[in-house]
């Protein structure tokens, strides 16, 4: 995969090109490739993106541990996101950041606070101080997990986090907006569903995101000239989707992969799962039902 760059005709025909999609053209690899930092590079999504983006950008990787299979020539900086000085060293000299780092599931408040709240703030502040112009923030569907599955939502709804983890992602979206409008960063927040090679149950038929489609969204955030602050849903072409992803499509997102291609296997797996009276009705699934102590949801939610 060679470096893909913006079609130079984009500027004079901005509106026409946006409707037609985000236009790229092939370009040989050279010393002018953007240098991009991937935080959380040792995680599953970080490892996948590293492989898919290594021929498109010059990559710097960071995590609290060394990623498995790290190449000898890799630009890796060990950093705890809660250590401001370490984060500043990691971001210095890059052209953009893909922020995947943090605690990736529900956890105790102190863990979420350390990794996802303090760490996220440190990342944006370090980007400001070192003049990194663009950040792609890995938000989550769990920032809006308490919307019912029967309701289709866009990116303009109020947050309804389903967990402490979801609260941290709503916080990250808010911090991103602050740094975009107050300090001029170009920020894209991706409310990611489930990144995997295939959806494995009924819920994930609605929220599945193929890694190659995630790459499209990341590249829009890193390269599109009109980005200031946007929220996109991280989902492939899912017939059962609960999310209106028109905002991403306006910027040229064209998902290539279809959840329904895996329908039979996903529904067969679903039949073996226990019923979840709360989680089965909300978009956040078990993140909603775990520790749930509210009123029993009404039939149909």
PDB file of C-alpha atoms in Angstrom:
ATOM      1  CA  UNK A   1       0.000   0.000   0.000  1.00  0.00           C
ATOM      2  CA  UNK A   2       1.721   3.184  -1.154  1.00  0.00           C
ATOM      3  CA  UNK A   3       1.216   6.585   0.355  1.00  0.00           C
ATOM      4  CA  UNK A   4      -2.119   8.070  -0.622  1.00  0.00           C
ATOM      5  CA  UNK A   5      -2.374  11.839  -0.641  1.00  0.00           C
ATOM      6  CA  UNK A   6      -5.096  14.350  -1.258  1.00  0.00           C
ATOM      7  CA  UNK A   7      -6.045  15.019  -4.824  1.00  0.00           C
ATOM      8  CA  UNK A   8      -4.681  18.540  -5.458  1.00  0.00           C
ATOM      9  CA  UNK A   9      -7.908  19.508  -7.200  1.00  0.00           C
ATOM     10  CA  UNK A  10      -9.795  19.296  -3.895  1.00  0.00           C
ATOM     11  CA  UNK A  11      -9.513  22.961  -2.897  1.00  0.00           C
ATOM     12  CA  UNK A  12     -11.083  24.701  -5.950  1.00  0.00           C
ATOM     13  CA  UNK A  13     -13.906  22.176  -6.116  1.00  0.00           C
ATOM     14  CA  UNK A  14     -14.400  21.618  -2.402  1.00  0.00           C
ATOM     15  CA  UNK A  15     -18.155  21.079  -2.321  1.00  0.00           C
ATOM     16  CA  UNK A  16     -18.249  18.958  -5.435  1.00  0.00           C
ATOM     17  CA  UNK A  17     -15.391  16.741  -4.231  1.00  0.00           C
ATOM     18  CA  UNK A  18     -16.894  16.216  -0.797  1.00  0.00           C
ATOM     19  CA  UNK A  19     -20.106  14.891  -2.285  1.00  0.00           C
ATOM     20  CA  UNK A  20     -18.099  12.569  -4.501  1.00  0.00           C
ATOM     21  CA  UNK A  21     -16.032  11.234  -1.605  1.00  0.00           C
ATOM     22  CA  UNK A  22     -12.617  11.926  -0.126  1.00  0.00           C
ATOM     23  CA  UNK A  23     -10.359  11.782  -3.191  1.00  0.00           C
ATOM     24  CA  UNK A  24      -6.854  10.284  -2.992  1.00  0.00           C
ATOM     25  CA  UNK A  25      -4.152   9.582  -5.473  1.00  0.00           C
ATOM     26  CA  UNK A  26      -1.174   7.245  -5.225  1.00  0.00           C
ATOM     27  CA  UNK A  27       2.192   8.748  -4.339  1.00  0.00           C
ATOM     28  CA  UNK A  28       5.576   7.104  -3.957  1.00  0.00           C
ATOM     29  CA  UNK A  29       6.943   6.750  -0.439  1.00  0.00           C
ATOM     30  CA  UNK A  30       9.391   9.557   0.374  1.00  0.00           C
ATOM     31  CA  UNK A  31      10.801  11.637   3.204  1.00  0.00           C
ATOM     32  CA  UNK A  32       7.754  13.924   3.223  1.00  0.00           C
ATOM     33  CA  UNK A  33       5.427  11.298   4.702  1.00  0.00           C
ATOM     34  CA  UNK A  34       3.594  12.534   7.763  1.00  0.00           C
ATOM     35  CA  UNK A  35       4.920  11.259  11.075  1.00  0.00           C
ATOM     36  CA  UNK A  36       2.046   9.884  13.141  1.00  0.00           C
ATOM     37  CA  UNK A  37       2.009   8.802  16.775  1.00  0.00           C
ATOM     38  CA  UNK A  38      -0.168   5.830  17.740  1.00  0.00           C
ATOM     39  CA  UNK A  39      -0.837   5.602  21.472  1.00  0.00           C
ATOM     40  CA  UNK A  40      -1.929   2.279  22.927  1.00  0.00           C
ATOM     41  CA  UNK A  41       0.138   0.595  20.241  1.00  0.00           C
ATOM     42  CA  UNK A  42       0.457  -2.679  22.182  1.00  0.00           C
ATOM     43  CA  UNK A  43      -3.301  -3.263  22.187  1.00  0.00           C
ATOM     44  CA  UNK A  44      -5.259  -5.240  19.614  1.00  0.00           C
ATOM     45  CA  UNK A  45      -6.543  -2.207  17.690  1.00  0.00           C
ATOM     46  CA  UNK A  46      -3.193  -0.445  17.963  1.00  0.00           C
ATOM     47  CA  UNK A  47      -1.385  -3.486  16.595  1.00  0.00           C
ATOM     48  CA  UNK A  48      -3.805  -3.767  13.692  1.00  0.00           C
ATOM     49  CA  UNK A  49      -3.500  -0.089  12.792  1.00  0.00           C
ATOM     50  CA  UNK A  50       0.280  -0.248  13.004  1.00  0.00           C
ATOM     51  CA  UNK A  51       0.330  -2.935  10.318  1.00  0.00           C
ATOM     52  CA  UNK A  52      -2.252  -1.214   8.118  1.00  0.00           C
ATOM     53  CA  UNK A  53      -0.710   2.264   8.322  1.00  0.00           C
ATOM     54  CA  UNK A  54       3.024   1.538   8.285  1.00  0.00           C
ATOM     55  CA  UNK A  55       3.298   2.082   4.513  1.00  0.00           C
ATOM     56  CA  UNK A  56       1.198   5.254   4.581  1.00  0.00           C
ATOM     57  CA  UNK A  57       2.878   7.201   7.389  1.00  0.00           C
ATOM     58  CA  UNK A  58       6.108   7.214   9.321  1.00  0.00           C
ATOM     59  CA  UNK A  59       4.967   5.814  12.652  1.00  0.00           C
ATOM     60  CA  UNK A  60       5.976   6.410  16.227  1.00  0.00           C
ATOM     61  CA  UNK A  61       4.432   4.004  18.717  1.00  0.00           C
ATOM     62  CA  UNK A  62       3.861   4.406  22.419  1.00  0.00           C
ATOM     63  CA  UNK A  63       2.425   2.309  25.233  1.00  0.00           C
ATOM     64  CA  UNK A  64       3.311   1.365  28.786  1.00  0.00           C
ATOM     65  CA  UNK A  65       4.590  -1.974  27.471  1.00  0.00           C
ATOM     66  CA  UNK A  66       6.448  -3.002  24.341  1.00  0.00           C
ATOM     67  CA  UNK A  67       4.106  -4.239  21.561  1.00  0.00           C
ATOM     68  CA  UNK A  68       4.456  -7.903  20.635  1.00  0.00           C
ATOM     69  CA  UNK A  69       6.507  -8.410  17.493  1.00  0.00           C
ATOM     70  CA  UNK A  70       7.941  -4.884  17.577  1.00  0.00           C
ATOM     71  CA  UNK A  71      10.359  -4.439  14.721  1.00  0.00           C
ATOM     72  CA  UNK A  72      13.975  -3.690  15.553  1.00  0.00           C
ATOM     73  CA  UNK A  73      13.832  -0.421  13.599  1.00  0.00           C
ATOM     74  CA  UNK A  74      10.522   0.748  15.113  1.00  0.00           C
ATOM     75  CA  UNK A  75      10.278   4.211  16.656  1.00  0.00           C
ATOM     76  CA  UNK A  76       8.882   3.222  20.068  1.00  0.00           C
ATOM     77  CA  UNK A  77       8.611   5.432  23.145  1.00  0.00           C
ATOM     78  CA  UNK A  78       7.494   3.881  26.429  1.00  0.00           C
ATOM     79  CA  UNK A  79       5.129   6.234  28.258  1.00  0.00           C
ATOM     80  CA  UNK A  80       2.454   6.196  30.915  1.00  0.00           C
ATOM     81  CA  UNK A  81      -0.289   8.564  29.758  1.00  0.00           C
ATOM     82  CA  UNK A  82      -0.652   9.880  33.306  1.00  0.00           C
ATOM     83  CA  UNK A  83       2.983  11.095  33.200  1.00  0.00           C
ATOM     84  CA  UNK A  84       2.744  14.514  31.506  1.00  0.00           C
ATOM     85  CA  UNK A  85       6.477  14.813  30.809  1.00  0.00           C
ATOM     86  CA  UNK A  86       6.613  11.353  29.245  1.00  0.00           C
ATOM     87  CA  UNK A  87       3.619  12.144  27.046  1.00  0.00           C
ATOM     88  CA  UNK A  88       5.222  15.383  25.867  1.00  0.00           C
ATOM     89  CA  UNK A  89       8.345  13.461  24.873  1.00  0.00           C
ATOM     90  CA  UNK A  90       6.242  10.933  22.964  1.00  0.00           C
ATOM     91  CA  UNK A  91       4.297  13.514  20.959  1.00  0.00           C
ATOM     92  CA  UNK A  92       7.173  15.879  20.181  1.00  0.00           C
ATOM     93  CA  UNK A  93       7.881  16.198  16.465  1.00  0.00           C
ATOM     94  CA  UNK A  94       4.867  14.336  15.087  1.00  0.00           C
ATOM     95  CA  UNK A  95       2.323  15.652  12.587  1.00  0.00           C
ATOM     96  CA  UNK A  96      -0.701  13.887  14.040  1.00  0.00           C
ATOM     97  CA  UNK A  97      -1.820  11.554  16.809  1.00  0.00           C
ATOM     98  CA  UNK A  98      -4.111   8.530  16.799  1.00  0.00           C
ATOM     99  CA  UNK A  99      -5.044   8.273  20.474  1.00  0.00           C
ATOM    100  CA  UNK A 100      -6.020   4.692  21.300  1.00  0.00           C
ATOM    101  CA  UNK A 101      -4.265   4.518  24.663  1.00  0.00           C
ATOM    102  CA  UNK A 102      -6.007   3.982  27.968  1.00  0.00           C
ATOM    103  CA  UNK A 103      -7.986   1.327  29.816  1.00  0.00           C
ATOM    104  CA  UNK A 104     -10.170  -0.251  27.140  1.00  0.00           C
ATOM    105  CA  UNK A 105     -12.970  -1.834  29.187  1.00  0.00           C
ATOM    106  CA  UNK A 106     -14.948  -1.059  32.320  1.00  0.00           C
ATOM    107  CA  UNK A 107     -12.851  -0.821  35.459  1.00  0.00           C
ATOM    108  CA  UNK A 108     -12.611   0.716  38.924  1.00  0.00           C
ATOM    109  CA  UNK A 109     -12.875   4.501  39.023  1.00  0.00           C
ATOM    110  CA  UNK A 110      -9.251   5.023  40.051  1.00  0.00           C
ATOM    111  CA  UNK A 111      -8.077   2.982  37.051  1.00  0.00           C
ATOM    112  CA  UNK A 112     -10.341   4.871  34.636  1.00  0.00           C
ATOM    113  CA  UNK A 113      -9.339   8.207  36.172  1.00  0.00           C
ATOM    114  CA  UNK A 114      -5.612   7.496  35.867  1.00  0.00           C
ATOM    115  CA  UNK A 115      -5.588   6.082  32.333  1.00  0.00           C
ATOM    116  CA  UNK A 116      -8.580   7.609  30.550  1.00  0.00           C
ATOM    117  CA  UNK A 117      -9.240  10.950  32.226  1.00  0.00           C
ATOM    118  CA  UNK A 118      -5.846  12.256  33.334  1.00  0.00           C
ATOM    119  CA  UNK A 119      -4.140  10.452  30.454  1.00  0.00           C
ATOM    120  CA  UNK A 120      -6.496  11.890  27.854  1.00  0.00           C
ATOM    121  CA  UNK A 121      -6.108  15.421  29.173  1.00  0.00           C
ATOM    122  CA  UNK A 122      -2.328  15.045  29.186  1.00  0.00           C
ATOM    123  CA  UNK A 123      -2.387  13.880  25.575  1.00  0.00           C
ATOM    124  CA  UNK A 124      -4.350  16.901  24.327  1.00  0.00           C
ATOM    125  CA  UNK A 125      -2.332  19.338  26.424  1.00  0.00           C
ATOM    126  CA  UNK A 126       0.932  17.833  25.160  1.00  0.00           C
ATOM    127  CA  UNK A 127      -0.351  18.142  21.592  1.00  0.00           C
ATOM    128  CA  UNK A 128      -1.060  21.828  22.210  1.00  0.00           C
ATOM    129  CA  UNK A 129       2.294  22.502  23.841  1.00  0.00           C
ATOM    130  CA  UNK A 130       4.271  20.744  21.093  1.00  0.00           C
ATOM    131  CA  UNK A 131       2.056  22.163  18.312  1.00  0.00           C
ATOM    132  CA  UNK A 132       0.783  18.862  16.943  1.00  0.00           C
ATOM    133  CA  UNK A 133      -2.007  19.974  14.595  1.00  0.00           C
ATOM    134  CA  UNK A 134      -4.286  16.903  14.491  1.00  0.00           C
ATOM    135  CA  UNK A 135      -5.650  14.325  16.919  1.00  0.00           C
ATOM    136  CA  UNK A 136      -7.874  11.348  16.121  1.00  0.00           C
ATOM    137  CA  UNK A 137      -9.418  10.270  19.428  1.00  0.00           C
ATOM    138  CA  UNK A 138     -10.718   6.738  19.870  1.00  0.00           C
ATOM    139  CA  UNK A 139     -14.017   7.369  21.596  1.00  0.00           C
ATOM    140  CA  UNK A 140     -16.525   4.560  21.973  1.00  0.00           C
ATOM    141  CA  UNK A 141     -20.115   3.550  21.420  1.00  0.00           C
ATOM    142  CA  UNK A 142     -20.242   3.310  25.217  1.00  0.00           C
ATOM    143  CA  UNK A 143     -20.390   7.110  25.395  1.00  0.00           C
ATOM    144  CA  UNK A 144     -23.980   6.699  24.120  1.00  0.00           C
ATOM    145  CA  UNK A 145     -24.662   3.148  25.274  1.00  0.00           C
ATOM    146  CA  UNK A 146     -27.892   3.895  27.136  1.00  0.00           C
ATOM    147  CA  UNK A 147     -29.837   4.711  23.998  1.00  0.00           C
ATOM    148  CA  UNK A 148     -32.325   1.944  23.155  1.00  0.00           C
ATOM    149  CA  UNK A 149     -31.544  -0.289  20.220  1.00  0.00           C
ATOM    150  CA  UNK A 150     -34.851   0.589  18.584  1.00  0.00           C
ATOM    151  CA  UNK A 151     -33.737   4.238  18.281  1.00  0.00           C
ATOM    152  CA  UNK A 152     -31.434   5.331  15.470  1.00  0.00           C
ATOM    153  CA  UNK A 153     -29.141   8.119  16.633  1.00  0.00           C
ATOM    154  CA  UNK A 154     -26.798  10.590  14.978  1.00  0.00           C
ATOM    155  CA  UNK A 155     -23.754  12.344  16.351  1.00  0.00           C
ATOM    156  CA  UNK A 156     -25.736  15.312  17.676  1.00  0.00           C
ATOM    157  CA  UNK A 157     -27.440  13.437  20.542  1.00  0.00           C
ATOM    158  CA  UNK A 158     -26.569  14.052  24.177  1.00  0.00           C
ATOM    159  CA  UNK A 159     -24.144  11.544  25.641  1.00  0.00           C
ATOM    160  CA  UNK A 160     -25.650   8.667  27.640  1.00  0.00           C
ATOM    161  CA  UNK A 161     -22.652   6.731  28.930  1.00  0.00           C
ATOM    162  CA  UNK A 162     -23.281   3.193  30.110  1.00  0.00           C
ATOM    163  CA  UNK A 163     -20.247   2.813  32.391  1.00  0.00           C
ATOM    164  CA  UNK A 164     -17.332   4.612  34.000  1.00  0.00           C
ATOM    165  CA  UNK A 165     -15.438   3.714  30.832  1.00  0.00           C
ATOM    166  CA  UNK A 166     -18.193   5.375  28.770  1.00  0.00           C
ATOM    167  CA  UNK A 167     -17.960   8.478  30.965  1.00  0.00           C
ATOM    168  CA  UNK A 168     -14.245   8.684  30.188  1.00  0.00           C
ATOM    169  CA  UNK A 169     -14.960   8.582  26.455  1.00  0.00           C
ATOM    170  CA  UNK A 170     -17.581  11.331  26.777  1.00  0.00           C
ATOM    171  CA  UNK A 171     -14.935  13.323  28.679  1.00  0.00           C
ATOM    172  CA  UNK A 172     -12.457  12.762  25.840  1.00  0.00           C
ATOM    173  CA  UNK A 173     -14.941  14.063  23.282  1.00  0.00           C
ATOM    174  CA  UNK A 174     -15.478  17.179  25.404  1.00  0.00           C
ATOM    175  CA  UNK A 175     -11.753  17.768  25.871  1.00  0.00           C
ATOM    176  CA  UNK A 176     -11.286  17.340  22.130  1.00  0.00           C
ATOM    177  CA  UNK A 177     -13.899  20.019  21.483  1.00  0.00           C
ATOM    178  CA  UNK A 178     -12.196  22.361  23.945  1.00  0.00           C
ATOM    179  CA  UNK A 179      -8.824  21.999  22.243  1.00  0.00           C
ATOM    180  CA  UNK A 180     -10.347  22.300  18.782  1.00  0.00           C
ATOM    181  CA  UNK A 181     -12.284  25.493  19.382  1.00  0.00           C
ATOM    182  CA  UNK A 182     -10.066  27.158  21.979  1.00  0.00           C
ATOM    183  CA  UNK A 183      -6.618  26.159  20.724  1.00  0.00           C
ATOM    184  CA  UNK A 184      -7.091  25.358  17.038  1.00  0.00           C
ATOM    185  CA  UNK A 185      -6.350  21.631  16.983  1.00  0.00           C
ATOM    186  CA  UNK A 186      -8.079  19.585  14.286  1.00  0.00           C
ATOM    187  CA  UNK A 187      -9.879  16.854  16.217  1.00  0.00           C
ATOM    188  CA  UNK A 188     -11.843  13.813  15.073  1.00  0.00           C
ATOM    189  CA  UNK A 189     -13.602  11.599  17.627  1.00  0.00           C
ATOM    190  CA  UNK A 190     -14.490   8.059  16.530  1.00  0.00           C
ATOM    191  CA  UNK A 191     -17.277   6.380  18.483  1.00  0.00           C
ATOM    192  CA  UNK A 192     -15.947   2.930  17.729  1.00  0.00           C
ATOM    193  CA  UNK A 193     -18.221  -0.095  17.781  1.00  0.00           C
ATOM    194  CA  UNK A 194     -16.373  -3.421  17.724  1.00  0.00           C
ATOM    195  CA  UNK A 195     -13.143  -3.759  15.738  1.00  0.00           C
ATOM    196  CA  UNK A 196     -12.748  -7.310  14.492  1.00  0.00           C
ATOM    197  CA  UNK A 197     -12.396  -9.399  11.365  1.00  0.00           C
ATOM    198  CA  UNK A 198     -16.059 -10.423  11.632  1.00  0.00           C
ATOM    199  CA  UNK A 199     -19.106  -9.751  13.846  1.00  0.00           C
ATOM    200  CA  UNK A 200     -19.728 -12.601  16.281  1.00  0.00           C
ATOM    201  CA  UNK A 201     -23.236 -11.995  17.675  1.00  0.00           C
ATOM    202  CA  UNK A 202     -26.428 -10.027  17.011  1.00  0.00           C
ATOM    203  CA  UNK A 203     -25.284  -6.830  18.710  1.00  0.00           C
ATOM    204  CA  UNK A 204     -22.075  -6.778  16.735  1.00  0.00           C
ATOM    205  CA  UNK A 205     -23.969  -7.155  13.467  1.00  0.00           C
ATOM    206  CA  UNK A 206     -25.036  -3.572  14.223  1.00  0.00           C
ATOM    207  CA  UNK A 207     -21.750  -2.128  15.533  1.00  0.00           C
ATOM    208  CA  UNK A 208     -19.020  -4.079  13.738  1.00  0.00           C
ATOM    209  CA  UNK A 209     -16.022  -2.208  12.303  1.00  0.00           C
ATOM    210  CA  UNK A 210     -13.608  -3.952   9.982  1.00  0.00           C
ATOM    211  CA  UNK A 211     -10.019  -2.725  10.597  1.00  0.00           C
ATOM    212  CA  UNK A 212      -9.634  -1.606   6.976  1.00  0.00           C
ATOM    213  CA  UNK A 213     -12.701   0.618   7.336  1.00  0.00           C
ATOM    214  CA  UNK A 214     -11.260   2.037  10.549  1.00  0.00           C
ATOM    215  CA  UNK A 215      -8.206   3.041   8.510  1.00  0.00           C
ATOM    216  CA  UNK A 216     -10.449   5.145   6.255  1.00  0.00           C
ATOM    217  CA  UNK A 217     -11.857   7.022   9.238  1.00  0.00           C
ATOM    218  CA  UNK A 218      -8.428   7.577  10.762  1.00  0.00           C
ATOM    219  CA  UNK A 219      -7.049   8.920   7.493  1.00  0.00           C
ATOM    220  CA  UNK A 220      -9.947  11.344   7.095  1.00  0.00           C
ATOM    221  CA  UNK A 221      -9.161  12.692  10.559  1.00  0.00           C
ATOM    222  CA  UNK A 222      -5.454  13.000   9.825  1.00  0.00           C
ATOM    223  CA  UNK A 223      -5.673  14.446   6.327  1.00  0.00           C
ATOM    224  CA  UNK A 224      -9.008  15.984   5.380  1.00  0.00           C
ATOM    225  CA  UNK A 225      -8.530  19.755   4.980  1.00  0.00           C
ATOM    226  CA  UNK A 226     -11.983  20.678   6.289  1.00  0.00           C
ATOM    227  CA  UNK A 227     -11.794  18.869   9.622  1.00  0.00           C
ATOM    228  CA  UNK A 228     -12.004  21.087  12.681  1.00  0.00           C
ATOM    229  CA  UNK A 229     -13.985  19.076  15.226  1.00  0.00           C
ATOM    230  CA  UNK A 230     -16.095  16.102  14.191  1.00  0.00           C
ATOM    231  CA  UNK A 231     -17.632  13.006  15.727  1.00  0.00           C
ATOM    232  CA  UNK A 232     -17.994   9.922  13.525  1.00  0.00           C
ATOM    233  CA  UNK A 233     -19.319   6.477  14.312  1.00  0.00           C
ATOM    234  CA  UNK A 234     -16.793   3.707  13.870  1.00  0.00           C
ATOM    235  CA  UNK A 235     -18.897   1.155  11.995  1.00  0.00           C
ATOM    236  CA  UNK A 236     -18.696  -0.667   8.694  1.00  0.00           C
ATOM    237  CA  UNK A 237     -21.591  -1.019   6.242  1.00  0.00           C
ATOM    238  CA  UNK A 238     -24.012  -2.620   8.720  1.00  0.00           C
ATOM    239  CA  UNK A 239     -27.606  -3.094   7.624  1.00  0.00           C
ATOM    240  CA  UNK A 240     -28.745  -3.340  11.267  1.00  0.00           C
ATOM    241  CA  UNK A 241     -26.845  -0.217  12.406  1.00  0.00           C
ATOM    242  CA  UNK A 242     -28.379   1.938  15.128  1.00  0.00           C
ATOM    243  CA  UNK A 243     -26.253   4.921  14.108  1.00  0.00           C
ATOM    244  CA  UNK A 244     -26.689   7.557  11.433  1.00  0.00           C
ATOM    245  CA  UNK A 245     -23.141   8.052  10.178  1.00  0.00           C
ATOM    246  CA  UNK A 246     -23.973  10.823   7.698  1.00  0.00           C
ATOM    247  CA  UNK A 247     -21.268  13.043   9.202  1.00  0.00           C
ATOM    248  CA  UNK A 248     -18.552  10.562   8.228  1.00  0.00           C
ATOM    249  CA  UNK A 249     -20.054  10.100   4.767  1.00  0.00           C
ATOM    250  CA  UNK A 250     -19.995  13.861   4.185  1.00  0.00           C
ATOM    251  CA  UNK A 251     -16.234  13.693   4.578  1.00  0.00           C
ATOM    252  CA  UNK A 252     -15.895  10.822   2.119  1.00  0.00           C
ATOM    253  CA  UNK A 253     -16.193   7.707   4.260  1.00  0.00           C
ATOM    254  CA  UNK A 254     -17.139   4.729   2.099  1.00  0.00           C
ATOM    255  CA  UNK A 255     -17.074   1.511   4.167  1.00  0.00           C
ATOM    256  CA  UNK A 256     -16.212  -1.535   2.097  1.00  0.00           C
ATOM    257  CA  UNK A 257     -17.251  -4.367   4.408  1.00  0.00           C
ATOM    258  CA  UNK A 258     -20.746  -5.681   5.174  1.00  0.00           C
ATOM    259  CA  UNK A 259     -21.830  -7.212   8.463  1.00  0.00           C
ATOM    260  CA  UNK A 260     -24.658  -9.191   6.857  1.00  0.00           C
ATOM    261  CA  UNK A 261     -22.060 -11.327   5.064  1.00  0.00           C
ATOM    262  CA  UNK A 262     -21.517 -12.926   8.493  1.00  0.00           C
ATOM    263  CA  UNK A 263     -25.163 -13.011   9.592  1.00  0.00           C
ATOM    264  CA  UNK A 264     -25.703 -16.766   9.878  1.00  0.00           C
ATOM    265  CA  UNK A 265     -22.690 -17.400  12.079  1.00  0.00           C
ATOM    266  CA  UNK A 266     -23.386 -14.387  14.284  1.00  0.00           C
ATOM    267  CA  UNK A 267     -27.032 -15.325  14.869  1.00  0.00           C
ATOM    268  CA  UNK A 268     -26.119 -18.940  15.585  1.00  0.00           C
ATOM    269  CA  UNK A 269     -23.673 -17.719  18.224  1.00  0.00           C
ATOM    270  CA  UNK A 270     -26.319 -15.367  19.626  1.00  0.00           C
ATOM    271  CA  UNK A 271     -28.674 -18.293  20.217  1.00  0.00           C
ATOM    272  CA  UNK A 272     -26.145 -19.782  22.637  1.00  0.00           C
ATOM    273  CA  UNK A 273     -25.888 -16.621  24.754  1.00  0.00           C
ATOM    274  CA  UNK A 274     -28.001 -16.113  27.899  1.00  0.00           C
ATOM    275  CA  UNK A 275     -30.820 -13.578  27.827  1.00  0.00           C
ATOM    276  CA  UNK A 276     -29.951 -10.179  29.293  1.00  0.00           C
ATOM    277  CA  UNK A 277     -33.176  -8.303  30.171  1.00  0.00           C
ATOM    278  CA  UNK A 278     -31.379  -4.964  30.394  1.00  0.00           C
ATOM    279  CA  UNK A 279     -28.432  -5.251  28.041  1.00  0.00           C
ATOM    280  CA  UNK A 280     -30.434  -6.771  25.193  1.00  0.00           C
ATOM    281  CA  UNK A 281     -32.459  -3.591  24.862  1.00  0.00           C
ATOM    282  CA  UNK A 282     -29.727  -0.991  25.017  1.00  0.00           C
ATOM    283  CA  UNK A 283     -26.995  -0.263  22.522  1.00  0.00           C
ATOM    284  CA  UNK A 284     -24.243  -0.712  25.123  1.00  0.00           C
ATOM    285  CA  UNK A 285     -25.192  -4.326  25.812  1.00  0.00           C
ATOM    286  CA  UNK A 286     -23.634  -5.832  28.933  1.00  0.00           C
ATOM    287  CA  UNK A 287     -21.971  -2.512  29.790  1.00  0.00           C
ATOM    288  CA  UNK A 288     -25.524  -1.348  30.593  1.00  0.00           C
ATOM    289  CA  UNK A 289     -26.585  -4.391  32.583  1.00  0.00           C
ATOM    290  CA  UNK A 290     -23.381  -4.767  34.631  1.00  0.00           C
ATOM    291  CA  UNK A 291     -23.970  -3.198  38.082  1.00  0.00           C
ATOM    292  CA  UNK A 292     -27.443  -2.086  36.929  1.00  0.00           C
ATOM    293  CA  UNK A 293     -29.716  -1.040  39.816  1.00  0.00           C
ATOM    294  CA  UNK A 294     -32.296   1.156  38.082  1.00  0.00           C
ATOM    295  CA  UNK A 295     -35.942   0.426  37.400  1.00  0.00           C
ATOM    296  CA  UNK A 296     -36.706  -2.501  35.152  1.00  0.00           C
ATOM    297  CA  UNK A 297     -36.785  -1.125  31.582  1.00  0.00           C
ATOM    298  CA  UNK A 298     -40.211  -0.926  29.993  1.00  0.00           C
ATOM    299  CA  UNK A 299     -40.994  -3.464  27.305  1.00  0.00           C
ATOM    300  CA  UNK A 300     -39.467  -2.296  24.054  1.00  0.00           C
ATOM    301  CA  UNK A 301     -37.305   0.255  25.891  1.00  0.00           C
TER     302      UNK A 301
END
